[in-house]
Amino acid sequence: MIEFVPAEPPAEPAPGTAAILPEVLVPIRWWRGVPFERASPVQMTPLERFVLELATTTGRADPDEFFEITNLPGATLLPVAARRLVAAGALARDGDGYRPLSPGAERAARTRTVYRQRLVRLDVVLLPRTGDLLALDPHSSGLREIDRLRPRSVGNAPVPPRLAGRTLADELRARLAAGTVAGVDEETTGVAESATGSPMISRNGWCPVYRCRGELRVDGDRYRPVLTLPGEGKHDPVRLDLPGASRLAENWLGLADALHDPATRARAWDALLGGSQRVAPQAERIGPGRWRCWISGALARRLADRGRNLALPLGLAARGEDAVVELAIDLVGADRTAETLIEVDRRITAAAGPGADIAALPSSPELRDRAWRLGFPGLVYALREAEDFGYA
């Protein structure tokens, strides 16, 4: 069950930041420099095109026929010309010649490209609880800095049984085939064999959990989770971007989404009002961490009596099993009484700003009392100035 606690209104997030999570607990494993096989498309040479056409036209590219047509040594040049075509799956070795393979030969002839196999190394991050598996650029992943930080875990979380005892390479191969590894494209074809073997995802069935600060960053039409691991000793905090960790983003957003449910919204308002009122004002989601609520005059008076500034968003912390998200609630009057009370607080707050003109603000005892309760003593003194020092 989500727990709600009144909080200071969250500061306006930086541009591109959709929501702030002051605390998250994240089970996470990472590996640096994992070898992947990558096939990059390259243009075929004229000689490669000739060999492919020879094979598809006659059914077999033969060294002797190659020599008769080109007057070049087929036994020497044919294997060189066919090497990338074989790697691309367009030709297959057939004795001392080569026969075409379908559909690779047709595709190569149509696109006039073959694929050059090469080895690349990527950093890999696994979030066992949500199942997100990410491949990151080792130059910008931040894992090198995290290794230097040597963060201390705050506990352990169970690894799903399917992953326990499984090697990283086996999981990556299965996920590459299913297309569920974030951060790779179709040119990443497999996981290369390592001389030292692939590490186990978990030898004991558990994964370390780290306490971090979280952010949800806007990433196109999606949200990108960002973790900040706290610094220790001489080490500064380290930031870890997790592009493609969509399930983790969904979990974090679920804390804010919970206010869609009237019963959950009533519990949130119980926390804001300091009692069991069981009211659930009409609400509208206006951002990942922001809501708008229409409050009645009675509810506005209760909030005002508790010293709340009705012109400013209310702050609320929603705490789930493994994350806390800061929420802001903008107040809108649902009736004339609530609108009036909100407008009074809005005028007082504006008049208390630096350089504000207070001439149009009435200096009534009620208004001065409200300004005092809202924490604007300077405004109260200014409003009383004419009355206290009017000796003329």
Coordinates of C-alpha atoms in Angstrom, one line a residue:
M1 CA 0.0 0.0 0.0
I2 CA 1.2 3.5 -0.8
E3 CA 1.9 5.8 2.1
F4 CA 1.3 9.5 1.8
V5 CA 3.2 12.2 3.9
P6 CA 2.8 16.0 3.6
A7 CA 5.9 17.6 2.3
E8 CA 7.2 20.9 1.2
P9 CA 6.0 21.8 -2.3
P10 CA 8.6 20.4 -4.7
A11 CA 10.7 23.0 -6.5
E12 CA 10.0 23.5 -10.2
P13 CA 12.0 20.7 -11.9
A14 CA 14.8 21.6 -14.2
P15 CA 13.9 21.7 -17.9
G16 CA 13.5 18.1 -19.3
T17 CA 12.8 16.7 -15.8
A18 CA 9.3 15.3 -15.4
A19 CA 9.4 14.0 -11.8
I20 CA 11.8 13.8 -8.8
L21 CA 12.1 10.8 -6.6
P22 CA 14.2 11.7 -3.5
E23 CA 14.7 8.1 -2.6
V24 CA 14.6 4.8 -4.6
L25 CA 15.8 1.3 -3.8
V26 CA 17.0 -0.4 -7.0
P27 CA 18.2 -4.0 -7.4
I28 CA 20.8 -3.7 -10.1
R29 CA 23.7 -5.7 -11.7
W30 CA 26.1 -4.3 -14.3
W31 CA 29.0 -5.6 -16.4
R32 CA 31.5 -3.5 -18.3
G33 CA 32.9 -4.3 -21.7
V34 CA 30.7 -7.2 -22.7
P35 CA 31.7 -8.4 -26.3
F36 CA 29.0 -8.2 -28.9
E37 CA 29.1 -9.2 -32.6
R38 CA 28.0 -6.4 -34.9
A39 CA 27.4 -6.7 -38.6
S40 CA 27.9 -3.4 -40.4
P41 CA 26.6 -3.0 -44.0
V42 CA 29.2 -2.1 -46.6
Q43 CA 29.0 -1.6 -50.3
M44 CA 30.0 -4.6 -52.4
T45 CA 33.1 -4.3 -54.6
P46 CA 32.7 -4.9 -58.4
L47 CA 34.5 -8.2 -58.0
E48 CA 32.1 -9.3 -55.3
R49 CA 29.1 -8.4 -57.5
F50 CA 30.7 -10.4 -60.3
V51 CA 31.2 -13.5 -58.1
L52 CA 27.6 -13.2 -56.8
E53 CA 26.2 -12.9 -60.3
L54 CA 28.2 -15.8 -61.5
A55 CA 27.0 -18.0 -58.6
T56 CA 23.3 -17.0 -59.1
T57 CA 23.4 -17.3 -62.9
T58 CA 25.2 -20.7 -63.2
G59 CA 24.3 -22.2 -59.8
R60 CA 27.9 -22.3 -58.7
A61 CA 30.9 -19.9 -58.8
D62 CA 33.7 -22.2 -60.0
P63 CA 37.4 -21.3 -60.0
D64 CA 38.0 -22.5 -63.5
E65 CA 35.0 -20.6 -64.9
F66 CA 36.1 -17.6 -63.0
F67 CA 39.5 -17.8 -64.8
E68 CA 38.0 -18.4 -68.2
I69 CA 35.8 -15.2 -67.9
T70 CA 38.3 -12.9 -66.2
N71 CA 41.7 -14.4 -67.1
L72 CA 42.5 -14.0 -63.4
P73 CA 43.6 -16.8 -61.1
G74 CA 40.4 -18.2 -59.7
A75 CA 41.9 -20.5 -57.1
T76 CA 43.5 -17.4 -55.5
L77 CA 41.1 -14.6 -56.0
L78 CA 37.7 -16.4 -55.8
P79 CA 38.0 -17.2 -52.0
V80 CA 39.0 -13.5 -51.4
A81 CA 36.1 -12.2 -53.4
A82 CA 33.7 -14.7 -51.7
R83 CA 34.8 -14.2 -48.1
R84 CA 32.4 -11.4 -47.2
L85 CA 29.6 -12.9 -49.2
V86 CA 29.9 -16.1 -47.2
A87 CA 29.9 -14.2 -43.9
A88 CA 26.8 -12.3 -45.1
G89 CA 25.0 -15.6 -45.8
A90 CA 24.8 -15.0 -49.5
L91 CA 27.2 -17.8 -50.6
A92 CA 28.1 -21.2 -49.1
R93 CA 31.4 -23.1 -49.7
D94 CA 30.9 -26.0 -52.2
G95 CA 34.1 -27.9 -52.7
D96 CA 36.5 -25.5 -54.3
G97 CA 33.6 -23.2 -55.4
Y98 CA 30.6 -21.4 -54.0
R99 CA 26.9 -21.9 -54.4
P100 CA 24.2 -19.2 -53.7
L101 CA 22.1 -19.3 -50.5
S102 CA 18.5 -18.0 -50.4
P103 CA 17.4 -15.4 -49.4
G104 CA 20.8 -14.0 -48.6
A105 CA 22.0 -14.0 -52.2
E106 CA 18.9 -12.3 -53.5
R107 CA 19.1 -9.6 -50.7
A108 CA 22.8 -9.0 -51.4
A109 CA 22.1 -8.7 -55.1
R110 CA 19.2 -6.3 -54.6
T111 CA 20.9 -4.0 -52.0
R112 CA 24.5 -4.4 -53.3
T113 CA 25.7 -4.6 -49.7
V114 CA 27.3 -7.2 -47.5
Y115 CA 27.9 -7.2 -43.8
R116 CA 31.2 -6.8 -42.2
Q117 CA 31.4 -8.6 -38.9
R118 CA 33.2 -6.8 -36.1
L119 CA 33.5 -7.0 -32.4
V120 CA 32.2 -4.2 -30.2
R121 CA 32.2 -3.9 -26.4
L122 CA 29.2 -2.5 -24.6
D123 CA 28.3 -2.0 -20.9
V124 CA 25.3 -4.0 -19.7
V125 CA 22.9 -3.1 -17.0
L126 CA 20.2 -5.6 -15.6
L127 CA 17.3 -4.6 -13.4
P128 CA 16.1 -8.0 -12.2
R129 CA 13.0 -6.7 -10.4
T130 CA 11.5 -5.0 -13.5
G131 CA 13.3 -7.1 -16.1
D132 CA 14.9 -4.2 -18.0
L133 CA 18.1 -5.2 -19.8
L134 CA 20.2 -2.3 -21.3
A135 CA 23.3 -2.1 -23.4
L136 CA 25.1 1.2 -23.0
D137 CA 28.0 3.0 -24.7
P138 CA 31.0 2.4 -22.4
H139 CA 32.3 5.9 -23.0
S140 CA 29.2 7.5 -21.5
S141 CA 27.5 4.9 -19.4
G142 CA 28.9 6.1 -16.1
L143 CA 29.7 2.5 -15.0
R144 CA 33.5 3.2 -14.8
E145 CA 32.8 6.0 -12.3
I146 CA 30.4 3.8 -10.4
D147 CA 33.1 1.1 -10.1
R148 CA 35.4 3.7 -8.7
L149 CA 32.8 4.9 -6.3
R150 CA 32.3 1.3 -5.0
P151 CA 28.8 1.9 -3.7
R152 CA 27.6 -0.1 -0.7
S153 CA 24.4 -2.0 -1.1
V154 CA 21.7 -1.6 1.5
G155 CA 20.4 -5.1 1.2
N156 CA 19.6 -7.9 -1.3
A157 CA 16.6 -8.7 -3.4
P158 CA 15.8 -12.1 -4.9
V159 CA 16.6 -12.7 -8.6
P160 CA 13.7 -14.3 -10.6
P161 CA 14.2 -18.0 -10.7
R162 CA 14.6 -18.0 -14.5
L163 CA 17.7 -15.8 -14.1
A164 CA 19.3 -17.5 -11.1
G165 CA 22.2 -19.7 -12.3
R166 CA 22.0 -18.4 -15.9
T167 CA 25.0 -16.9 -17.6
L168 CA 24.9 -13.3 -18.9
A169 CA 25.7 -14.5 -22.5
D170 CA 22.8 -16.9 -22.5
E171 CA 20.3 -14.3 -21.3
L172 CA 21.6 -11.7 -23.8
R173 CA 21.3 -14.2 -26.7
A174 CA 17.8 -15.0 -25.7
R175 CA 16.8 -11.4 -25.3
L176 CA 18.6 -10.3 -28.6
A177 CA 16.5 -12.9 -30.4
A178 CA 13.4 -11.6 -28.8
G179 CA 14.3 -8.0 -29.5
T180 CA 14.1 -7.0 -25.8
V181 CA 17.6 -5.6 -25.2
A182 CA 17.4 -1.8 -25.0
G183 CA 20.2 0.2 -26.7
V184 CA 21.0 -2.2 -29.6
D185 CA 19.9 -2.2 -33.2
E186 CA 19.4 -4.9 -35.8
E187 CA 23.1 -4.8 -36.7
T188 CA 24.0 -6.2 -33.3
T189 CA 23.7 -9.9 -34.1
G190 CA 25.0 -11.8 -31.1
V191 CA 27.2 -12.1 -28.1
A192 CA 30.8 -13.0 -28.8
E193 CA 32.5 -15.9 -27.0
S194 CA 34.9 -14.9 -24.3
A195 CA 38.1 -16.7 -23.4
T196 CA 37.2 -16.5 -19.7
G197 CA 33.6 -17.5 -20.2
S198 CA 30.5 -15.5 -19.5
P199 CA 29.7 -14.4 -15.9
M200 CA 26.8 -15.8 -14.0
I201 CA 23.9 -13.4 -13.4
S202 CA 23.7 -14.6 -9.8
R203 CA 25.4 -17.4 -8.1
N204 CA 23.3 -17.3 -4.9
G205 CA 19.9 -16.2 -6.2
W206 CA 20.2 -12.6 -4.9
C207 CA 21.0 -9.2 -6.3
P208 CA 22.4 -6.2 -4.4
V209 CA 20.1 -3.2 -3.8
Y210 CA 21.3 0.4 -3.8
R211 CA 19.7 3.5 -2.3
C212 CA 19.7 6.3 -4.9
R213 CA 18.0 9.5 -5.9
G214 CA 15.8 9.2 -8.9
E215 CA 14.6 11.4 -11.8
L216 CA 12.3 10.8 -14.7
R217 CA 13.7 12.7 -17.7
V218 CA 11.6 13.5 -20.8
D219 CA 13.0 11.4 -23.7
G220 CA 10.9 12.0 -26.8
D221 CA 7.5 10.6 -26.1
R222 CA 8.9 8.4 -23.3
Y223 CA 10.5 8.9 -19.9
R224 CA 14.0 7.9 -19.1
P225 CA 14.9 6.9 -15.5
V226 CA 18.1 8.5 -14.0
L227 CA 19.8 7.2 -10.9
T228 CA 22.2 9.3 -8.7
L229 CA 24.2 7.2 -6.4
P230 CA 25.4 9.1 -3.3
G231 CA 29.1 9.9 -3.1
E232 CA 31.2 8.6 -0.2
G233 CA 34.4 10.0 1.2
K234 CA 36.2 11.9 -1.5
H235 CA 33.9 10.7 -4.2
D236 CA 31.2 12.8 -5.8
P237 CA 27.8 11.4 -6.5
V238 CA 27.6 9.5 -9.8
R239 CA 24.7 9.7 -12.2
L240 CA 23.5 6.7 -14.2
D241 CA 21.2 7.2 -17.1
L242 CA 19.0 4.3 -18.0
P243 CA 17.6 4.9 -21.5
G244 CA 15.2 2.2 -22.4
A245 CA 14.4 1.1 -18.8
S246 CA 10.7 1.5 -19.6
R247 CA 9.4 -0.9 -16.9
L248 CA 11.3 0.9 -14.2
A249 CA 9.8 4.2 -15.5
E250 CA 6.3 2.6 -15.4
N251 CA 6.8 1.5 -11.8
W252 CA 7.8 5.0 -10.7
L253 CA 4.9 6.6 -12.6
G254 CA 2.6 4.1 -10.9
L255 CA 3.1 5.9 -7.6
A256 CA 1.7 9.2 -9.0
D257 CA -0.9 7.3 -11.1
A258 CA -2.4 6.0 -7.9
L259 CA -4.2 9.2 -7.3
H260 CA -6.6 8.3 -10.1
D261 CA -8.3 6.0 -7.7
P262 CA -10.8 7.9 -5.4
A263 CA -10.1 5.7 -2.4
T264 CA -6.3 6.2 -2.7
R265 CA -6.9 9.9 -3.3
A266 CA -9.0 10.1 -0.1
R267 CA -6.1 8.6 1.9
A268 CA -3.7 11.2 0.4
W269 CA -6.1 14.0 1.5
D270 CA -6.3 12.4 5.0
A271 CA -2.5 12.9 5.2
L272 CA -2.8 16.5 3.9
L273 CA -5.6 17.4 6.3
G274 CA -4.2 15.5 9.3
G275 CA -7.3 13.4 10.0
S276 CA -9.7 10.8 8.7
Q277 CA -11.9 13.0 6.5
R278 CA -12.4 10.5 3.6
V279 CA -12.8 13.3 1.1
A280 CA -11.6 12.8 -2.5
P281 CA -11.8 16.0 -4.4
Q282 CA -12.1 15.9 -8.2
A283 CA -8.6 15.6 -9.6
E284 CA -6.8 15.9 -13.0
R285 CA -3.3 14.7 -13.8
I286 CA -1.4 17.6 -15.5
G287 CA 2.1 16.1 -15.4
P288 CA 4.0 13.0 -14.2
G289 CA 4.4 14.5 -10.8
R290 CA 1.7 17.2 -10.8
W291 CA -2.1 17.1 -10.1
R292 CA -4.9 19.7 -10.1
C293 CA -7.6 19.3 -7.5
W294 CA -10.9 21.2 -7.2
I295 CA -11.6 21.9 -3.5
S296 CA -14.8 23.0 -1.7
G297 CA -15.0 26.0 0.5
A298 CA -15.1 23.7 3.6
L299 CA -11.9 22.0 2.4
A300 CA -10.2 25.3 1.6
R301 CA -11.0 26.6 5.1
R302 CA -9.5 23.5 6.7
L303 CA -6.3 23.9 4.7
A304 CA -6.2 27.6 5.5
D305 CA -6.6 26.9 9.2
R306 CA -3.6 24.5 9.0
G307 CA -1.5 27.4 7.6
R308 CA -1.5 26.2 4.0
N309 CA -1.0 28.8 1.4
L310 CA -3.8 28.1 -1.0
A311 CA -2.1 30.0 -3.8
L312 CA 0.8 27.6 -3.9
P313 CA 0.9 23.9 -4.7
L314 CA 0.6 21.5 -1.9
G315 CA 3.5 19.1 -1.5
L316 CA 2.9 15.4 -1.0
A317 CA 5.3 12.5 -0.8
A318 CA 4.0 9.1 -2.1
R319 CA 6.0 6.2 -0.7
G320 CA 5.8 2.8 -2.3
E321 CA 7.7 -0.4 -1.6
D322 CA 10.9 0.8 -3.3
A323 CA 10.5 4.5 -4.2
V324 CA 9.3 7.9 -3.0
V325 CA 8.0 10.4 -5.5
E326 CA 7.4 14.1 -4.9
L327 CA 3.9 15.3 -6.0
A328 CA 2.6 18.8 -6.4
I329 CA -1.1 19.5 -6.1
D330 CA -2.4 22.8 -7.6
L331 CA -5.6 24.0 -5.9
V332 CA -8.7 25.2 -7.8
G333 CA -11.9 26.5 -6.2
A334 CA -14.9 24.2 -6.7
D335 CA -17.3 26.9 -5.3
R336 CA -17.4 30.7 -4.7
T337 CA -16.1 30.4 -1.1
A338 CA -13.0 28.3 -2.1
E339 CA -12.3 30.7 -5.1
T340 CA -12.4 33.7 -2.8
L341 CA -10.1 32.1 -0.2
I342 CA -7.6 31.1 -2.9
E343 CA -7.7 34.6 -4.5
V344 CA -6.9 36.2 -1.1
D345 CA -3.9 34.0 -0.7
R346 CA -2.8 34.7 -4.3
R347 CA -3.0 38.5 -3.8
I348 CA -1.1 38.3 -0.5
T349 CA 1.6 36.1 -2.0
A350 CA 2.0 38.4 -5.0
A351 CA 2.1 41.6 -2.7
A352 CA 4.8 40.0 -0.6
G353 CA 7.2 39.6 -3.6
P354 CA 10.2 42.0 -4.0
G355 CA 9.2 45.4 -5.4
A356 CA 5.5 44.6 -5.4
D357 CA 2.9 47.4 -5.2
I358 CA 0.7 46.9 -2.2
A359 CA -1.4 50.1 -2.7
A360 CA -4.3 48.1 -4.0
L361 CA -4.2 45.6 -1.1
P362 CA -6.8 46.5 1.6
S363 CA -5.3 46.8 5.1
S364 CA -8.0 45.0 7.0
P365 CA -7.3 43.1 10.2
E366 CA -8.4 39.9 8.6
L367 CA -6.1 40.2 5.6
R368 CA -3.1 41.2 7.9
D369 CA -3.8 38.2 10.1
R370 CA -3.8 35.9 7.1
A371 CA -0.6 37.4 5.8
W372 CA 1.0 36.8 9.2
R373 CA -0.1 33.2 9.3
L374 CA 1.3 32.7 5.8
G375 CA 4.7 33.9 7.0
F376 CA 4.8 37.4 5.5
P377 CA 5.6 39.6 8.5
G378 CA 7.2 42.3 6.3
L379 CA 4.0 42.7 4.4
V380 CA 2.0 43.0 7.6
Y381 CA 4.4 45.8 8.8
A382 CA 4.1 47.6 5.5
L383 CA 0.3 47.4 5.6
R384 CA 0.2 48.8 9.2
E385 CA 2.7 51.6 8.4
A386 CA 0.1 54.2 7.7
E387 CA -1.9 53.3 10.7
D388 CA 1.0 53.0 13.2
F389 CA 3.0 56.1 12.0
G390 CA 0.2 58.4 10.7
Y391 CA 0.9 61.4 13.1
A392 CA -0.4 64.1 10.8

